[in-house]
Amino acid sequence: MPFATIAKTGIATDGARLPDYARARRSFSWANARTQLAGLPGGALNIAHEALDRHLTTDLADKLALRIIGRDDAVQDFTYRRLAQESSRFADLLVRLGVRRGERVFTLLGRQAPLYVTALGTLKAGAVFSPLFAAFGPEPVLARVGKGDGRVLVTTEALYERKVAPVRAQLPGLRHVLLDGGCGPRAPAGALDFEAELARSAPDFAIVPTRPDDMALLHFTSGTTGKPKGAVHVHEAVVAHHITGQYALDLHADDVFWCTADPGWVTGTSYGIIAPLTNGATLIVDAAEFDAERWLRILQDQKVSVWYTAPTAIRMLMKLGVEPRRHYDLSHLRFMSSVGEPLNPEAVVWSMEAFGRPFHDNWWQTETGGIMIANYLTMDIRPGSMGKPLPGVEAAIVRRTADGGIVEIAEAGAVGELALRPGWPSMFRAYLDEPERYAKCFAQGWYLTGDLASRDGDGYFWFVGRADDVIKSAGHLIGPFEVESALMEHPAVAEAAAIGMPDPVAGETVKAFIVLKAGRAPDDGLRKEILGHARRRLGPAVAPREIAFRDGLPRTRSGKIMRRLLKARELGLPEGDLSTLESDSR
Ligand code: AMP
């Protein structure tokens, strides 16, 4: 462990939502957590009611719920009351259109108001919300709307023309298309003007009394390893969104919270819509894409107090060598966290310098619906560790046996598959129409995550890699994260990705792809220097045998490095499903 534990001396923890981790774990129950929410008569529970309407009888009603910063910097504000009314109009519209409970409503929209209004209105109507990245092309749209049997799609005329029109004939179940920005000459027959329809709808709507286990959200997984699957989440998930927002993100009602994720990725829905609203916070949304200066300006100008982002963005900030604290007033920022990929220890150490506080890594997946393992405000951080399981979540390191059984590995530091004991409310309830695939995720009372990890003697969990990405070399099991983190300690390295290359002797050897920091040029001297550094840090058995310089790494829209794609290209194998591929510089 090259980096010392970061003690939180000097970082205010007064009023922390989780003052004592050990105590909370002992006394926690999901039934108790549920009592923080209002519910609806007769045991009904609806996410949108918890996020919006229940606040209307409290001081929160006229508080700022959502602020959307447009690409042009124009700001659009919604109080809790206004957002409740707009989403009720959308729910009313769905009912008028004859959309029934459980039917799917898709969005193909940028991070603009209609996306948020549709999400919450759909839930109010008892229909199922499924957000797509606006950048998806026709094939990914077809695959997802087709698989989800989408009944309604909210998009814009321009997006429709490019991404839906080419595949519309293959989507016979898609009955209604609503266009944000209105219906121009290229609108399809029968399309409706989103805003005009909303204006004709009633702003008060009796929320459908959904059952806790009614389907609410359909999220397609990011597909880092294969074809996207539709993970089904239910209304009861809101209990986990709410409580993990408190424990892992330390959300309070007076927080200004910025989750940088797009709702097309599960993080952007669970924490980019639901958790901040159920907790009465103000949610900031930026419609534009990553830009270092812009982001730091938003943190400053919006007085963001809690920030939830991803390692890719953090590495970009590191790469540009920005010094946030010198140029921006970030005095309101009190808690920073990161998810989606392993957060390299180097990034945590950098954040202490750059922001005066650490990034808190947390771990979860589309399937878990909410944060499962986290670093908490009141807990010391071990850079490179994803933290400890949430109260109410039991995690273990396990090994699959030859006969299909599961053995728990108690030994500290031993690597195995990360497993979770089902029972938390935001657990996925199905892969849509793929019961066998779903069943395969469970064995002997455990949910198997497909990630390899270890746990140290103090209960901190350490990510090793996706099981599919792990490199097996001369009897060693090498996690790409370990190699990448060591490479990133070299002052010239901005980003790194490690894969296994077939080798007749060792089975596999490590090859690393490296993106250099601004101002550093690749040459042979630097290659040797980085290889030498890696060998010293990792030892010759684990260090890359080979490195290649790249201008960028292929990654998913949610920011994850696609190691399987790097590998497929190196080996000339089929590239597989690329629907979630965002950036790509070969
Ligand atoms: P997704 O379902 O697209 O959110 O992807 C989930 C996967 O992302 C996990 O199974 C991990 O492989 C990876 N992941 C998410 N958060 C972390 C983290 N904090 N550290 C390491 N890997 C992570």
PDB file of C-alpha atoms in Angstrom, residues 281-460:
ATOM      1  CA  ALA A 281     -31.452  19.372  -1.555  1.00  0.00           C
ATOM      2  CA  THR A 282     -30.962  21.659  -4.558  1.00  0.00           C
ATOM      3  CA  LEU A 283     -29.854  19.734  -7.611  1.00  0.00           C
ATOM      4  CA  ILE A 284     -27.548  21.313 -10.188  1.00  0.00           C
ATOM      5  CA  VAL A 285     -27.565  19.991 -13.743  1.00  0.00           C
ATOM      6  CA  ASP A 286     -25.191  21.084 -16.464  1.00  0.00           C
ATOM      7  CA  ALA A 287     -26.445  20.487 -19.987  1.00  0.00           C
ATOM      8  CA  ALA A 288     -22.938  20.825 -21.453  1.00  0.00           C
ATOM      9  CA  GLU A 289     -20.173  18.267 -21.605  1.00  0.00           C
ATOM     10  CA  PHE A 290     -16.966  18.205 -19.564  1.00  0.00           C
ATOM     11  CA  ASP A 291     -14.836  21.300 -19.697  1.00  0.00           C
ATOM     12  CA  ALA A 292     -12.365  21.898 -16.892  1.00  0.00           C
ATOM     13  CA  GLU A 293     -12.780  25.658 -16.645  1.00  0.00           C
ATOM     14  CA  ARG A 294     -16.545  25.451 -16.954  1.00  0.00           C
ATOM     15  CA  TRP A 295     -16.824  22.814 -14.272  1.00  0.00           C
ATOM     16  CA  LEU A 296     -14.709  24.737 -11.797  1.00  0.00           C
ATOM     17  CA  ARG A 297     -16.750  27.848 -12.540  1.00  0.00           C
ATOM     18  CA  ILE A 298     -19.962  25.933 -11.869  1.00  0.00           C
ATOM     19  CA  LEU A 299     -18.604  24.650  -8.562  1.00  0.00           C
ATOM     20  CA  GLN A 300     -17.772  28.216  -7.616  1.00  0.00           C
ATOM     21  CA  ASP A 301     -20.736  30.157  -8.994  1.00  0.00           C
ATOM     22  CA  GLN A 302     -23.420  27.700  -7.926  1.00  0.00           C
ATOM     23  CA  LYS A 303     -21.814  27.349  -4.499  1.00  0.00           C
ATOM     24  CA  VAL A 304     -21.878  23.583  -4.873  1.00  0.00           C
ATOM     25  CA  SER A 305     -21.456  21.931  -1.472  1.00  0.00           C
ATOM     26  CA  VAL A 306     -21.586  18.231  -2.443  1.00  0.00           C
ATOM     27  CA  TRP A 307     -20.117  17.034  -5.708  1.00  0.00           C
ATOM     28  CA  TYR A 308     -20.481  13.543  -7.195  1.00  0.00           C
ATOM     29  CA  THR A 309     -18.365  12.860 -10.253  1.00  0.00           C
ATOM     30  CA  ALA A 310     -16.287  10.195 -11.963  1.00  0.00           C
ATOM     31  CA  PRO A 311     -12.599   9.284 -12.196  1.00  0.00           C
ATOM     32  CA  THR A 312     -12.408  10.223 -15.884  1.00  0.00           C
ATOM     33  CA  ALA A 313     -13.274  13.823 -15.101  1.00  0.00           C
ATOM     34  CA  ILE A 314     -10.940  13.855 -12.132  1.00  0.00           C
ATOM     35  CA  ARG A 315      -8.083  12.528 -14.261  1.00  0.00           C
ATOM     36  CA  MET A 316      -8.826  15.170 -16.898  1.00  0.00           C
ATOM     37  CA  LEU A 317      -8.542  17.878 -14.266  1.00  0.00           C
ATOM     38  CA  MET A 318      -5.280  16.347 -13.094  1.00  0.00           C
ATOM     39  CA  LYS A 319      -4.011  16.088 -16.640  1.00  0.00           C
ATOM     40  CA  LEU A 320      -4.566  19.756 -17.327  1.00  0.00           C
ATOM     41  CA  GLY A 321      -2.604  20.606 -14.225  1.00  0.00           C
ATOM     42  CA  VAL A 322      -5.281  22.981 -12.954  1.00  0.00           C
ATOM     43  CA  GLU A 323      -5.019  24.421  -9.506  1.00  0.00           C
ATOM     44  CA  PRO A 324      -8.645  24.850  -8.547  1.00  0.00           C
ATOM     45  CA  ARG A 325      -8.103  26.407  -5.171  1.00  0.00           C
ATOM     46  CA  ARG A 326      -5.815  29.128  -6.468  1.00  0.00           C
ATOM     47  CA  HIS A 327      -8.164  30.420  -9.111  1.00  0.00           C
ATOM     48  CA  TYR A 328     -11.652  29.693  -7.800  1.00  0.00           C
ATOM     49  CA  ASP A 329     -13.534  30.288  -4.609  1.00  0.00           C
ATOM     50  CA  LEU A 330     -14.538  26.769  -3.653  1.00  0.00           C
ATOM     51  CA  SER A 331     -15.219  27.535  -0.023  1.00  0.00           C
ATOM     52  CA  HIS A 332     -18.719  26.033  -0.216  1.00  0.00           C
ATOM     53  CA  LEU A 333     -17.517  22.672  -1.426  1.00  0.00           C
ATOM     54  CA  ARG A 334     -17.490  20.367   1.599  1.00  0.00           C
ATOM     55  CA  PHE A 335     -17.796  16.830   0.216  1.00  0.00           C
ATOM     56  CA  MET A 336     -16.523  15.280  -3.007  1.00  0.00           C
ATOM     57  CA  SER A 337     -17.124  11.782  -4.205  1.00  0.00           C
ATOM     58  CA  SER A 338     -16.435   9.618  -7.196  1.00  0.00           C
ATOM     59  CA  VAL A 339     -17.907   6.529  -8.817  1.00  0.00           C
ATOM     60  CA  GLY A 340     -17.887   4.404 -11.930  1.00  0.00           C
ATOM     61  CA  GLU A 341     -14.303   3.269 -12.144  1.00  0.00           C
ATOM     62  CA  PRO A 342     -11.533   2.690  -9.690  1.00  0.00           C
ATOM     63  CA  LEU A 343     -10.239   5.946  -8.319  1.00  0.00           C
ATOM     64  CA  ASN A 344      -6.482   5.811  -8.461  1.00  0.00           C
ATOM     65  CA  PRO A 345      -4.761   6.601  -5.145  1.00  0.00           C
ATOM     66  CA  GLU A 346      -2.847   9.306  -6.968  1.00  0.00           C
ATOM     67  CA  ALA A 347      -6.149  11.112  -7.623  1.00  0.00           C
ATOM     68  CA  VAL A 348      -7.123  11.069  -3.961  1.00  0.00           C
ATOM     69  CA  VAL A 349      -3.772  12.462  -2.937  1.00  0.00           C
ATOM     70  CA  TRP A 350      -3.996  15.088  -5.691  1.00  0.00           C
ATOM     71  CA  SER A 351      -7.438  16.166  -4.520  1.00  0.00           C
ATOM     72  CA  MET A 352      -6.078  16.936  -1.052  1.00  0.00           C
ATOM     73  CA  GLU A 353      -3.672  19.338  -2.668  1.00  0.00           C
ATOM     74  CA  ALA A 354      -5.994  20.701  -5.336  1.00  0.00           C
ATOM     75  CA  PHE A 355      -9.223  21.017  -3.352  1.00  0.00           C
ATOM     76  CA  GLY A 356      -8.049  20.764   0.235  1.00  0.00           C
ATOM     77  CA  ARG A 357     -10.207  17.691   0.704  1.00  0.00           C
ATOM     78  CA  PRO A 358     -10.230  14.150  -0.591  1.00  0.00           C
ATOM     79  CA  PHE A 359     -12.421  12.477  -3.163  1.00  0.00           C
ATOM     80  CA  HIS A 360     -14.497   9.752  -1.528  1.00  0.00           C
ATOM     81  CA  ASP A 361     -14.627   6.763  -3.815  1.00  0.00           C
ATOM     82  CA  ASN A 362     -17.737   4.619  -3.817  1.00  0.00           C
ATOM     83  CA  TRP A 363     -18.690   1.468  -5.627  1.00  0.00           C
ATOM     84  CA  TRP A 364     -21.902   0.159  -7.126  1.00  0.00           C
ATOM     85  CA  GLN A 365     -23.368  -1.047 -10.404  1.00  0.00           C
ATOM     86  CA  THR A 366     -26.490  -0.710 -12.507  1.00  0.00           C
ATOM     87  CA  GLU A 367     -27.705  -3.941 -10.937  1.00  0.00           C
ATOM     88  CA  THR A 368     -27.372  -2.721  -7.345  1.00  0.00           C
ATOM     89  CA  GLY A 369     -29.341   0.453  -8.106  1.00  0.00           C
ATOM     90  CA  GLY A 370     -27.578   2.405  -5.380  1.00  0.00           C
ATOM     91  CA  ILE A 371     -24.238   2.828  -3.625  1.00  0.00           C
ATOM     92  CA  MET A 372     -23.104  -0.362  -1.868  1.00  0.00           C
ATOM     93  CA  ILE A 373     -19.548   0.339  -0.691  1.00  0.00           C
ATOM     94  CA  ALA A 374     -18.264   3.794   0.156  1.00  0.00           C
ATOM     95  CA  ASN A 375     -15.798   6.047   1.861  1.00  0.00           C
ATOM     96  CA  TYR A 376     -17.714   8.164   4.370  1.00  0.00           C
ATOM     97  CA  LEU A 377     -17.221  11.706   5.573  1.00  0.00           C
ATOM     98  CA  THR A 378     -16.391  10.498   9.055  1.00  0.00           C
ATOM     99  CA  MET A 379     -14.093   7.644   8.069  1.00  0.00           C
ATOM    100  CA  ASP A 380     -10.396   7.888   7.255  1.00  0.00           C
ATOM    101  CA  ILE A 381      -9.631   7.159   3.618  1.00  0.00           C
ATOM    102  CA  ARG A 382      -7.168   4.594   2.374  1.00  0.00           C
ATOM    103  CA  PRO A 383      -6.393   5.920  -1.091  1.00  0.00           C
ATOM    104  CA  GLY A 384      -7.204   3.285  -3.688  1.00  0.00           C
ATOM    105  CA  SER A 385      -9.820   1.582  -1.523  1.00  0.00           C
ATOM    106  CA  MET A 386     -13.493   1.851  -2.348  1.00  0.00           C
ATOM    107  CA  GLY A 387     -14.345   1.902   1.346  1.00  0.00           C
ATOM    108  CA  LYS A 388     -16.672  -0.190   3.463  1.00  0.00           C
ATOM    109  CA  PRO A 389     -20.186  -1.554   2.833  1.00  0.00           C
ATOM    110  CA  LEU A 390     -23.146   0.690   3.583  1.00  0.00           C
ATOM    111  CA  PRO A 391     -25.113  -0.015   6.742  1.00  0.00           C
ATOM    112  CA  GLY A 392     -27.678  -2.602   5.640  1.00  0.00           C
ATOM    113  CA  VAL A 393     -25.359  -4.075   3.009  1.00  0.00           C
ATOM    114  CA  GLU A 394     -23.429  -7.276   3.580  1.00  0.00           C
ATOM    115  CA  ALA A 395     -20.469  -7.733   1.263  1.00  0.00           C
ATOM    116  CA  ALA A 396     -18.006 -10.597   1.046  1.00  0.00           C
ATOM    117  CA  ILE A 397     -15.132 -11.898  -1.027  1.00  0.00           C
ATOM    118  CA  VAL A 398     -15.999 -15.321  -2.403  1.00  0.00           C
ATOM    119  CA  ARG A 399     -14.680 -18.030  -4.657  1.00  0.00           C
ATOM    120  CA  ARG A 400     -16.788 -20.178  -6.964  1.00  0.00           C
ATOM    121  CA  THR A 401     -16.150 -23.877  -6.566  1.00  0.00           C
ATOM    122  CA  ALA A 402     -16.004 -26.410  -9.380  1.00  0.00           C
ATOM    123  CA  ASP A 403     -19.432 -27.824  -8.444  1.00  0.00           C
ATOM    124  CA  GLY A 404     -21.091 -24.419  -8.751  1.00  0.00           C
ATOM    125  CA  GLY A 405     -20.939 -23.615  -5.047  1.00  0.00           C
ATOM    126  CA  ILE A 406     -19.611 -20.555  -3.283  1.00  0.00           C
ATOM    127  CA  VAL A 407     -16.959 -20.340  -0.592  1.00  0.00           C
ATOM    128  CA  GLU A 408     -16.397 -17.209   1.422  1.00  0.00           C
ATOM    129  CA  ILE A 409     -12.773 -16.109   1.678  1.00  0.00           C
ATOM    130  CA  ALA A 410     -12.063 -14.718   5.125  1.00  0.00           C
ATOM    131  CA  GLU A 411      -8.322 -14.186   4.678  1.00  0.00           C
ATOM    132  CA  ALA A 412      -7.361 -10.498   4.586  1.00  0.00           C
ATOM    133  CA  GLY A 413      -5.975  -9.379   1.244  1.00  0.00           C
ATOM    134  CA  ALA A 414      -7.020 -12.488  -0.679  1.00  0.00           C
ATOM    135  CA  VAL A 415      -8.552 -11.765  -4.063  1.00  0.00           C
ATOM    136  CA  GLY A 416     -11.928 -13.191  -5.000  1.00  0.00           C
ATOM    137  CA  GLU A 417     -15.247 -12.178  -6.449  1.00  0.00           C
ATOM    138  CA  LEU A 418     -17.140  -9.430  -4.709  1.00  0.00           C
ATOM    139  CA  ALA A 419     -20.515 -10.754  -3.535  1.00  0.00           C
ATOM    140  CA  LEU A 420     -23.460  -9.062  -1.857  1.00  0.00           C
ATOM    141  CA  ARG A 421     -26.225 -10.557   0.263  1.00  0.00           C
ATOM    142  CA  PRO A 422     -29.529  -9.712  -1.478  1.00  0.00           C
ATOM    143  CA  GLY A 423     -32.107  -7.786   0.497  1.00  0.00           C
ATOM    144  CA  TRP A 424     -31.379  -4.115  -0.114  1.00  0.00           C
ATOM    145  CA  PRO A 425     -34.339  -2.343  -1.741  1.00  0.00           C
ATOM    146  CA  SER A 426     -32.649  -1.054  -4.889  1.00  0.00           C
ATOM    147  CA  MET A 427     -31.471  -4.464  -5.991  1.00  0.00           C
ATOM    148  CA  PHE A 428     -32.441  -5.193  -9.592  1.00  0.00           C
ATOM    149  CA  ARG A 429     -35.372  -7.561  -9.806  1.00  0.00           C
ATOM    150  CA  ALA A 430     -34.773  -8.921 -13.285  1.00  0.00           C
ATOM    151  CA  TYR A 431     -32.882  -8.599 -16.505  1.00  0.00           C
ATOM    152  CA  LEU A 432     -35.801  -7.782 -18.735  1.00  0.00           C
ATOM    153  CA  ASP A 433     -36.970 -10.983 -20.464  1.00  0.00           C
ATOM    154  CA  GLU A 434     -33.763 -12.829 -19.542  1.00  0.00           C
ATOM    155  CA  PRO A 435     -34.613 -14.900 -16.455  1.00  0.00           C
ATOM    156  CA  GLU A 436     -31.740 -17.316 -16.962  1.00  0.00           C
ATOM    157  CA  ARG A 437     -29.187 -14.566 -17.181  1.00  0.00           C
ATOM    158  CA  TYR A 438     -30.631 -13.125 -13.975  1.00  0.00           C
ATOM    159  CA  ALA A 439     -30.587 -16.452 -12.153  1.00  0.00           C
ATOM    160  CA  LYS A 440     -26.918 -16.907 -13.058  1.00  0.00           C
ATOM    161  CA  CYS A 441     -26.030 -13.854 -10.956  1.00  0.00           C
ATOM    162  CA  PHE A 442     -27.000 -15.631  -7.751  1.00  0.00           C
ATOM    163  CA  ALA A 443     -25.596 -18.609  -5.907  1.00  0.00           C
ATOM    164  CA  GLN A 444     -26.102 -19.877  -2.386  1.00  0.00           C
ATOM    165  CA  GLY A 445     -27.798 -16.742  -1.175  1.00  0.00           C
ATOM    166  CA  TRP A 446     -25.260 -14.337  -2.707  1.00  0.00           C
ATOM    167  CA  TYR A 447     -25.457 -11.924  -5.587  1.00  0.00           C
ATOM    168  CA  LEU A 448     -22.219 -12.234  -7.564  1.00  0.00           C
ATOM    169  CA  THR A 449     -21.066  -8.902  -8.935  1.00  0.00           C
ATOM    170  CA  GLY A 450     -18.578 -10.031 -11.579  1.00  0.00           C
ATOM    171  CA  ASP A 451     -15.918  -7.794 -10.007  1.00  0.00           C
ATOM    172  CA  LEU A 452     -12.782  -9.050  -8.303  1.00  0.00           C
ATOM    173  CA  ALA A 453     -11.739  -7.414  -5.065  1.00  0.00           C
ATOM    174  CA  SER A 454     -10.095  -8.031  -1.728  1.00  0.00           C
ATOM    175  CA  ARG A 455     -10.811  -6.915   1.825  1.00  0.00           C
ATOM    176  CA  ASP A 456      -8.107  -5.851   4.229  1.00  0.00           C
ATOM    177  CA  GLY A 457      -7.929  -6.693   7.934  1.00  0.00           C
ATOM    178  CA  ASP A 458      -9.858  -3.528   8.837  1.00  0.00           C
ATOM    179  CA  GLY A 459     -12.762  -4.201   6.513  1.00  0.00           C
ATOM    180  CA  TYR A 460     -11.825  -1.845   3.662  1.00  0.00           C
TER     181      TYR A 460
END
